[in-house]
């Protein structure tokens, strides 16, 4: 097993674990009365991310590892875990809104409105560079940016509607 395969294996397991956590959190939130917003673009997100990871396995599994880029990627993982920790049971890979809950404003959300997307954008660009694949970094950064443009617009609309509902509920 190459060092690149070890890294890719760890990342694949991490992503699968995150999908399990996301699915469990989604079920719990929906059971509490939450609603999913704009689910039509979700398969596109899954497709881009799966294609990214599959491309890394196909083209990068036997590549030498750039340790400087790897250090950057590991720093991004610290930020990813901070986001997940901050959101707790509200963290999902879907847009799930529970109107009676206020928006999270702690942790990385004090600095950015969408820190998870910033982390994901960094990961999609940096991991291919860890494996010496700059073309993959460029292609998937562009694809991810297109998907995130759709996603962030939908999420901002959902959060704004949730804030309005919360404000109305507090004024009654």
XYZ file of N, CA, C and O in Angstrom:
688
model
N 0.843 -1.179 0.000
C 0.000 0.000 0.000
C 0.891 1.245 0.000
O 1.797 1.361 0.799
N 0.582 2.165 -0.909
C 1.357 3.407 -0.985
C 0.851 4.404 0.062
O -0.256 4.265 0.595
N 1.659 5.416 0.340
C 1.249 6.474 1.262
C 0.017 7.192 0.714
O -0.913 7.534 1.454
N -0.021 7.387 -0.599
C -1.179 8.028 -1.236
C -2.440 7.193 -1.018
O -3.511 7.735 -0.710
N -2.342 5.882 -1.166
C -3.498 5.008 -0.937
C -3.947 5.061 0.523
O -5.159 5.039 0.804
N -3.008 5.137 1.428
C -3.340 5.253 2.841
C -4.129 6.543 3.106
O -5.161 6.536 3.794
N -3.668 7.640 2.538
C -4.363 8.931 2.681
C -5.755 8.846 2.066
O -6.755 9.242 2.690
N -5.845 8.337 0.848
C -7.134 8.234 0.175
C -8.084 7.297 0.913
O -9.289 7.558 0.997
N -7.555 6.212 1.462
C -8.380 5.298 2.247
C -8.948 5.982 3.483
O -10.141 5.843 3.798
N -8.104 6.740 4.176
C -8.559 7.461 5.373
C -9.633 8.483 5.010
O -10.646 8.614 5.714
N -9.434 9.184 3.915
C -10.405 10.212 3.499
C -11.712 9.559 3.057
O -12.801 10.057 3.365
N -11.622 8.445 2.360
C -12.829 7.731 1.942
C -13.617 7.275 3.169
O -14.840 7.459 3.236
N -12.935 6.699 4.149
C -13.616 6.270 5.378
C -14.213 7.469 6.125
O -15.319 7.386 6.664
N -13.490 8.568 6.146
C -13.992 9.779 6.793
C -15.285 10.227 6.126
O -16.271 10.534 6.803
N -15.293 10.265 4.800
C -16.483 10.729 4.067
C -17.664 9.783 4.289
O -18.801 10.225 4.466
N -17.418 8.490 4.285
C -18.495 7.532 4.541
C -19.036 7.728 5.962
O -20.253 7.759 6.171
N -18.138 7.897 6.919
C -18.565 8.150 8.294
C -19.384 9.420 8.410
O -20.387 9.470 9.138
N -18.979 10.454 7.691
C -19.725 11.708 7.721
C -21.106 11.547 7.104
O -22.073 12.146 7.582
N -21.218 10.742 6.059
C -22.535 10.496 5.472
C -23.442 9.756 6.450
O -24.648 10.030 6.522
N -22.872 8.832 7.225
C -23.648 8.113 8.243
C -24.143 9.097 9.309
O -25.314 9.086 9.698
N -23.251 9.963 9.785
C -23.626 10.975 10.781
C -24.686 11.913 10.216
O -25.690 12.221 10.870
N -24.474 12.359 8.993
C -25.419 13.265 8.352
C -26.798 12.625 8.239
O -27.812 13.264 8.534
N -26.835 11.386 7.813
C -28.121 10.692 7.650
C -28.838 10.562 8.994
O -30.039 10.800 9.092
N -28.090 10.225 10.043
C -28.691 10.104 11.381
C -29.205 11.462 11.863
O -30.322 11.561 12.397
N -28.397 12.503 11.675
C -28.826 13.843 12.084
C -30.050 14.300 11.293
O -30.961 14.919 11.846
N -30.068 14.000 10.009
C -31.202 14.371 9.167
C -32.477 13.695 9.671
O -33.515 14.350 9.814
N -32.394 12.411 9.954
C -33.574 11.685 10.461
C -34.083 12.306 11.763
O -35.287 12.514 11.942
N -33.157 12.623 12.681
C -33.556 13.202 13.975
C -34.180 14.581 13.793
O -35.180 14.907 14.438
N -33.587 15.392 12.922
C -34.130 16.731 12.684
C -35.514 16.661 12.052
O -36.429 17.395 12.454
N -35.689 15.782 11.068
C -36.993 15.643 10.416
C -38.038 15.150 11.413
O -39.194 15.594 11.380
N -37.632 14.266 12.327
C -38.552 13.770 13.352
C -38.985 14.887 14.296
O -40.074 14.829 14.880
N -38.156 15.911 14.437
C -38.479 17.059 15.301
C -39.291 18.123 14.556
O -39.570 19.176 15.116
N -39.616 17.877 13.296
C -40.417 18.830 12.541
C -39.642 19.678 11.554
O -40.197 20.596 10.955
N -38.375 19.391 11.384
C -37.574 20.134 10.410
C -38.019 19.771 8.996
O -38.685 18.753 8.783
N -37.641 20.608 8.053
C -37.960 20.344 6.653
C -36.682 20.445 5.814
O -35.803 21.249 6.113
N -36.634 19.629 4.786
C -35.519 19.734 3.844
C -35.894 20.755 2.783
O -37.017 20.755 2.265
N -34.934 21.602 2.463
C -35.151 22.663 1.482
C -34.271 22.399 0.266
O -33.110 22.006 0.399
N -34.821 22.616 -0.902
C -34.092 22.527 -2.176
C -33.302 21.221 -2.340
O -32.109 21.253 -2.612
N -33.971 20.078 -2.226
C -33.235 18.809 -2.329
C -32.828 18.418 -3.749
O -32.002 17.516 -3.911
N -33.350 19.113 -4.762
C -33.086 18.678 -6.144
C -31.619 18.760 -6.536
O -31.174 18.002 -7.387
N -30.867 19.676 -5.954
C -29.457 19.799 -6.337
C -28.553 18.813 -5.583
O -27.393 18.661 -5.924
N -29.087 18.138 -4.561
C -28.270 17.253 -3.734
C -27.590 16.135 -4.541
O -26.402 15.877 -4.342
N -28.292 15.465 -5.465
C -27.600 14.444 -6.272
C -26.413 15.007 -7.064
O -25.409 14.320 -7.256
N -26.505 16.263 -7.476
C -25.400 16.897 -8.190
C -24.182 17.055 -7.262
O -23.043 16.797 -7.670
N -24.428 17.461 -6.046
C -23.335 17.580 -5.064
C -22.681 16.229 -4.843
O -21.450 16.112 -4.859
N -23.495 15.209 -4.628
C -22.963 13.853 -4.406
C -22.159 13.403 -5.620
O -21.078 12.826 -5.477
N -22.652 13.664 -6.802
C -21.960 13.263 -8.030
C -20.601 13.949 -8.146
O -19.586 13.287 -8.447
N -20.539 15.249 -7.913
C -19.271 15.983 -8.017
C -18.274 15.457 -6.983
O -17.121 15.180 -7.308
N -18.729 15.273 -5.756
C -17.818 14.819 -4.702
C -17.362 13.379 -4.921
O -16.188 13.066 -4.703
N -18.269 12.524 -5.371
C -17.901 11.131 -5.657
C -16.926 11.069 -6.835
O -15.944 10.316 -6.799
N -17.179 11.865 -7.865
C -16.280 11.887 -9.026
C -14.900 12.408 -8.623
O -13.871 11.908 -9.101
N -14.865 13.408 -7.745
C -13.597 13.945 -7.227
C -12.806 12.854 -6.521
O -11.636 12.626 -6.838
N -13.459 12.166 -5.611
C -12.765 11.130 -4.848
C -12.353 9.962 -5.749
O -11.221 9.466 -5.655
N -13.228 9.547 -6.644
C -12.898 8.463 -7.573
C -11.727 8.864 -8.470
O -10.804 8.064 -8.704
N -11.723 10.096 -8.952
C -10.615 10.579 -9.791
C -9.295 10.561 -9.028
O -8.251 10.229 -9.584
N -9.370 10.925 -7.748
C -8.150 10.887 -6.925
C -7.637 9.466 -6.778
O -6.427 9.229 -6.828
N -8.553 8.517 -6.599
C -8.136 7.104 -6.513
C -7.521 6.634 -7.838
O -6.498 5.968 -7.844
N -8.167 6.979 -8.945
C -7.697 6.515 -10.259
C -6.338 7.116 -10.608
O -5.424 6.402 -11.028
N -6.197 8.417 -10.437
C -4.985 9.101 -10.898
C -3.934 9.335 -9.812
O -2.780 9.605 -10.129
N -4.332 9.228 -8.542
C -3.404 9.619 -7.489
C -2.915 8.532 -6.564
O -2.012 8.768 -5.759
N -3.440 7.319 -6.689
C -3.123 6.297 -5.687
C -1.657 5.897 -5.634
O -1.182 5.401 -4.617
N -0.931 6.104 -6.721
C 0.490 5.730 -6.715
C 1.412 6.943 -6.888
O 2.583 6.804 -7.204
N 0.847 8.135 -6.640
C 1.627 9.361 -6.784
C 2.430 9.648 -5.512
O 2.015 9.275 -4.423
N 3.565 10.329 -5.657
C 4.272 10.786 -4.458
C 3.430 11.845 -3.743
O 2.638 12.547 -4.370
N 3.604 11.931 -2.427
C 2.804 12.839 -1.611
C 3.597 14.112 -1.322
O 4.746 14.056 -0.877
N 2.965 15.251 -1.585
C 3.542 16.549 -1.256
C 3.188 16.837 0.200
O 2.029 17.115 0.520
N 4.175 16.765 1.090
C 3.897 16.885 2.527
C 3.477 18.297 2.930
O 2.741 18.464 3.899
N 3.921 19.310 2.204
C 3.492 20.684 2.509
C 1.999 20.829 2.211
O 1.224 21.346 3.028
N 1.564 20.341 1.061
C 0.139 20.371 0.720
C -0.655 19.496 1.690
O -1.770 19.862 2.089
N -0.075 18.376 2.098
C -0.749 17.502 3.062
C -0.955 18.230 4.392
O -2.018 18.118 5.008
N 0.020 19.000 4.828
C -0.126 19.775 6.059
C -1.281 20.774 5.914
O -2.081 20.962 6.848
N -1.397 21.389 4.745
C -2.512 22.297 4.491
C -3.844 21.572 4.529
O -4.829 22.069 5.086
N -3.871 20.381 3.949
C -5.100 19.591 3.955
C -5.483 19.198 5.380
O -6.651 19.261 5.760
N -4.499 18.813 6.176
C -4.778 18.445 7.568
C -5.288 19.647 8.366
O -6.164 19.496 9.226
N -4.776 20.830 8.074
C -5.293 22.040 8.722
C -6.763 22.247 8.352
O -7.582 22.623 9.208
N -7.104 21.988 7.102
C -8.504 22.087 6.680
C -9.378 21.080 7.431
O -10.538 21.377 7.751
N -8.810 19.901 7.737
C -9.580 18.901 8.487
C -9.880 19.391 9.895
O -10.964 19.133 10.439
N -8.950 20.107 10.487
C -9.205 20.692 11.812
C -10.377 21.665 11.733
O -11.250 21.666 12.609
N -10.404 22.462 10.684
C -11.521 23.389 10.492
C -12.821 22.639 10.232
O -13.883 23.021 10.734
N -12.764 21.548 9.465
C -13.952 20.720 9.184
C -14.530 20.179 10.489
O -15.733 20.247 10.728
N -13.656 19.640 11.345
C -14.132 19.080 12.606
C -14.699 20.167 13.519
O -15.653 19.928 14.255
N -14.146 21.374 13.447
C -14.661 22.496 14.228
C -16.079 22.834 13.776
O -16.971 23.071 14.606
N -16.310 22.841 12.483
C -17.650 23.108 11.945
C -18.621 22.033 12.417
O -19.710 22.343 12.931
N -18.243 20.773 12.263
C -19.133 19.665 12.636
C -19.406 19.701 14.137
O -20.552 19.530 14.577
N -18.396 19.937 14.921
C -18.542 20.016 16.374
C -19.478 21.168 16.762
O -20.343 21.016 17.616
N -19.299 22.303 16.128
C -20.116 23.477 16.435
C -21.589 23.222 16.122
O -22.466 23.578 16.902
N -21.872 22.607 14.991
C -23.259 22.358 14.609
C -23.862 21.176 15.364
O -25.081 21.101 15.520
N -23.020 20.237 15.800
C -23.517 19.088 16.551
C -24.577 18.329 15.783
O -24.403 17.990 14.616
N -25.714 18.116 16.430
C -26.783 17.324 15.812
C -27.484 18.065 14.670
O -28.316 17.489 13.987
N -27.128 19.313 14.454
C -27.704 20.072 13.340
C -26.863 19.957 12.068
O -27.252 20.460 11.019
N -25.701 19.282 12.146
C -24.840 19.151 10.969
C -25.370 18.055 10.053
O -25.592 16.914 10.470
N -25.606 18.412 8.798
C -26.002 17.440 7.774
C -25.372 17.865 6.447
O -24.849 18.971 6.326
N -25.461 16.990 5.478
C -24.985 17.334 4.140
C -26.119 17.885 3.286
O -25.911 18.223 2.125
N -27.296 17.953 3.851
C -28.468 18.495 3.168
C -28.825 19.841 3.792
O -28.286 20.200 4.835
N -29.756 20.546 3.178
C -30.249 21.788 3.763
C -31.501 21.429 4.567
O -32.569 21.192 3.998
N -31.334 21.360 5.876
C -32.423 20.992 6.778
C -32.663 22.178 7.704
O -31.739 22.646 8.366
N -33.903 22.634 7.757
C -34.235 23.811 8.564
C -35.250 23.424 9.633
O -36.277 22.830 9.332
N -34.925 23.780 10.864
C -35.844 23.635 11.987
C -36.188 25.055 12.422
O -35.407 25.713 13.116
N -37.332 25.578 11.938
C -37.624 27.007 12.070
C -37.522 27.586 13.482
O -37.151 28.733 13.636
N -37.849 26.812 14.505
C -37.851 27.417 15.841
C -36.460 27.585 16.448
O -36.308 28.225 17.480
N -35.440 27.043 15.801
C -34.086 27.192 16.322
C -33.395 28.404 15.703
O -33.465 28.605 14.495
N -32.711 29.189 16.515
C -31.955 30.316 15.951
C -30.752 29.805 15.156
O -30.296 28.678 15.360
N -30.245 30.647 14.275
C -29.060 30.281 13.506
C -27.870 30.120 14.445
O -27.770 30.819 15.456
N -26.987 29.228 14.088
C -25.764 29.034 14.865
C -24.854 30.234 14.611
O -24.627 30.620 13.465
N -24.342 30.801 15.681
C -23.438 31.950 15.535
C -22.164 31.753 16.353
O -21.416 32.695 16.563
N -21.911 30.530 16.776
C -20.716 30.228 17.569
C -19.642 29.625 16.665
O -19.852 29.408 15.467
N -18.499 29.335 17.257
C -17.414 28.678 16.528
C -17.049 29.421 15.264
O -16.996 30.655 15.250
N -16.846 28.693 14.180
C -16.427 29.337 12.925
C -17.522 30.212 12.315
O -17.247 31.053 11.470
N -18.767 30.036 12.766
C -19.874 30.843 12.251
C -19.805 32.288 12.748
O -20.513 33.141 12.252
N -18.920 32.563 13.710
C -18.680 33.949 14.128
C -17.945 34.709 13.035
O -18.005 35.927 12.970
N -17.199 33.980 12.190
C -16.331 34.596 11.196
C -16.860 34.498 9.769
O -16.585 35.372 8.945
N -17.569 33.423 9.477
C -18.094 33.180 8.120
C -19.521 32.663 8.212
O -19.842 31.902 9.129
N -20.343 33.015 7.252
C -21.703 32.485 7.266
C -21.760 31.042 6.753
O -22.675 30.303 7.097
N -20.796 30.645 5.950
C -20.771 29.275 5.407
C -19.363 28.678 5.536
O -18.715 28.390 4.523
N -18.873 28.470 6.748
C -17.497 27.972 6.892
C -17.289 26.576 6.317
O -16.217 26.270 5.810
N -18.313 25.746 6.363
C -18.153 24.399 5.830
C -17.860 24.439 4.328
O -17.039 23.671 3.829
N -18.520 25.341 3.612
C -18.294 25.422 2.167
C -16.903 25.951 1.858
O -16.292 25.553 0.862
N -16.405 26.833 2.695
C -15.028 27.316 2.517
C -14.047 26.162 2.707
O -13.087 26.014 1.940
N -14.304 25.341 3.713
C -13.438 24.181 3.965
C -13.501 23.208 2.789
O -12.464 22.742 2.302
N -14.704 22.913 2.343
C -14.866 21.971 1.226
C -14.167 22.492 -0.029
O -13.490 21.740 -0.730
N -14.312 23.769 -0.304
C -13.640 24.353 -1.474
C -12.127 24.181 -1.341
O -11.445 23.826 -2.316
N -11.611 24.416 -0.141
C -10.172 24.215 0.092
C -9.757 22.770 -0.091
O -8.745 22.478 -0.735
N -10.536 21.856 0.448
C -10.221 20.424 0.331
C -10.190 19.979 -1.127
O -9.289 19.246 -1.544
N -11.189 20.414 -1.885
C -11.282 19.995 -3.287
C -10.093 20.509 -4.087
O -9.627 19.837 -5.006
N -9.575 21.658 -3.705
C -8.405 22.203 -4.398
C -7.106 21.599 -3.888
O -6.198 21.303 -4.675
N -6.996 21.386 -2.577
C -5.709 21.013 -1.979
C -5.396 19.524 -2.090
O -4.249 19.157 -2.369
N -6.386 18.657 -1.894
C -6.068 17.221 -1.915
C -5.459 16.763 -3.249
O -4.484 16.009 -3.234
N -5.960 17.210 -4.389
C -5.274 16.826 -5.628
C -3.822 17.321 -5.662
O -2.948 16.646 -6.208
N -3.574 18.476 -5.051
C -2.203 18.989 -5.015
C -1.317 18.144 -4.114
O -0.111 18.022 -4.354
N -1.907 17.548 -3.079
C -1.168 16.607 -2.222
C -0.610 15.480 -3.079
O 0.503 15.003 -2.869
N -1.378 15.090 -4.097
C -1.005 13.962 -4.954
C -0.423 14.410 -6.291
O -0.303 13.613 -7.222
N -0.070 15.683 -6.404
C 0.558 16.186 -7.625
C -0.355 16.214 -8.829
O 0.092 15.975 -9.957
N -1.619 16.522 -8.604
C -2.604 16.515 -9.685
C -3.266 17.894 -9.836
O -4.451 18.074 -9.548
N -2.522 18.877 -10.311
C -3.078 20.237 -10.394
C -4.266 20.357 -11.353
O -5.164 21.164 -11.111
N -4.292 19.580 -12.423
C -5.419 19.654 -13.355
C -6.713 19.216 -12.660
O -7.765 19.847 -12.850
N -6.644 18.168 -11.854
C -7.826 17.739 -11.100
C -8.252 18.824 -10.115
O -9.449 19.045 -9.908
N -7.280 19.482 -9.514
C -7.592 20.576 -8.578
C -8.383 21.662 -9.303
O -9.395 22.156 -8.790
N -7.956 22.013 -10.498
C -8.623 23.072 -11.265
C -10.014 22.633 -11.708
O -11.001 23.358 -11.512
N -10.112 21.458 -12.299
C -11.397 20.974 -12.827
C -12.436 20.866 -11.712
O -13.561 21.361 -11.842
N -12.057 20.233 -10.595
C -13.042 20.030 -9.535
C -13.298 21.298 -8.722
O -14.380 21.447 -8.150
N -12.375 22.213 -8.689
C -12.640 23.503 -8.049
C -13.720 24.244 -8.837
O -14.639 24.830 -8.254
N -13.628 24.207 -10.152
C -14.635 24.862 -11.002
C -15.992 24.175 -10.852
O -17.019 24.840 -10.678
N -16.004 22.831 -10.903
C -17.266 22.100 -10.750
C -17.888 22.361 -9.380
O -19.097 22.599 -9.261
N -17.053 22.334 -8.345
C -17.550 22.579 -7.000
C -18.082 24.002 -6.855
O -19.113 24.224 -6.218
N -17.408 24.966 -7.447
C -17.870 26.356 -7.380
C -19.252 26.486 -8.022
O -20.122 27.195 -7.494
N -19.470 25.802 -9.127
C -20.777 25.847 -9.791
C -21.861 25.251 -8.903
O -22.952 25.819 -8.753
N -21.564 24.116 -8.289
C -22.528 23.467 -7.399
C -22.769 24.326 -6.154
O -23.904 24.479 -5.702
N -21.706 24.892 -5.609
C -21.857 25.730 -4.417
C -22.649 26.999 -4.704
O -23.358 27.497 -3.822
N -22.558 27.519 -5.900
C -23.351 28.708 -6.251
C -24.840 28.386 -6.126
O -25.610 29.175 -5.569
N -25.239 27.222 -6.595
C -26.631 26.767 -6.476
C -26.970 26.527 -5.010
O -27.991 26.990 -4.496
N -26.094 25.821 -4.336
C -26.322 25.419 -2.946
C -26.422 26.621 -2.000
O -27.329 26.701 -1.167
N -25.492 27.529 -2.097
C -25.469 28.673 -1.177
C -26.677 29.572 -1.402
O -27.282 30.068 -0.445
N -27.059 29.751 -2.651
C -28.260 30.544 -2.942
C -29.486 29.897 -2.287
O -30.285 30.577 -1.631
N -29.621 28.579 -2.435
C -30.763 27.866 -1.843
C -30.711 27.923 -0.320
O -31.733 28.145 0.342
N -29.544 27.736 0.239
C -29.417 27.751 1.698
C -29.680 29.148 2.257
O -30.356 29.290 3.283
N -29.195 30.171 1.604
C -29.454 31.542 2.066
C -30.943 31.863 2.049
O -31.458 32.503 2.969
N -31.636 31.421 1.004
C -33.096 31.633 0.950
C -33.778 30.906 2.110
O -34.656 31.460 2.774
N -33.361 29.663 2.364
C -33.967 28.876 3.441
C -33.691 29.498 4.806
O -34.578 29.576 5.661
N -32.475 29.960 5.013
C -32.121 30.571 6.298
C -32.846 31.898 6.495
O -33.286 32.213 7.605
N -32.997 32.663 5.428
C -33.722 33.933 5.530
C -35.188 33.666 5.880
O -35.757 34.354 6.735
N -35.791 32.691 5.249
C -37.183 32.345 5.550
C -37.303 31.845 6.989
O -38.264 32.182 7.690
N -36.324 31.078 7.439
C -36.322 30.577 8.817
C -36.205 31.728 9.808
O -36.892 31.755 10.828
N -35.346 32.697 9.514
C -35.188 33.880 10.381
C -36.494 34.659 10.468
O -36.883 35.111 11.535
N -37.182 34.801 9.324
C -38.458 35.522 9.319
C -39.478 34.800 10.186
O -40.187 35.414 10.969
N -39.522 33.476 10.074
C -40.435 32.677 10.889
C -40.107 32.841 12.359
O -40.984 33.015 13.199
N -38.821 32.812 12.692
C -38.387 32.955 14.074
C -38.741 34.343 14.595
O -39.238 34.478 15.714
N -38.544 35.370 13.796
C -38.883 36.739 14.214
C -40.381 36.887 14.446
O -40.816 37.487 15.428
N -41.189 36.320 13.567
C -42.637 36.382 13.724
C -43.033 35.650 14.995
O -43.856 36.133 15.775
N -42.452 34.490 15.249
C -42.775 33.703 16.440
C -42.413 34.479 17.709
O -43.146 34.427 18.701
N -41.324 35.214 17.714
C -40.909 35.967 18.889
C -41.756 37.222 19.091
O -41.831 37.739 20.174
N -42.383 37.737 18.020
C -43.186 38.949 18.138
C -44.624 38.639 18.554
O -45.352 39.530 18.932
N -45.060 37.401 18.443
C -46.456 37.047 18.808
C -46.669 37.099 20.302
O -45.890 36.973 21.131
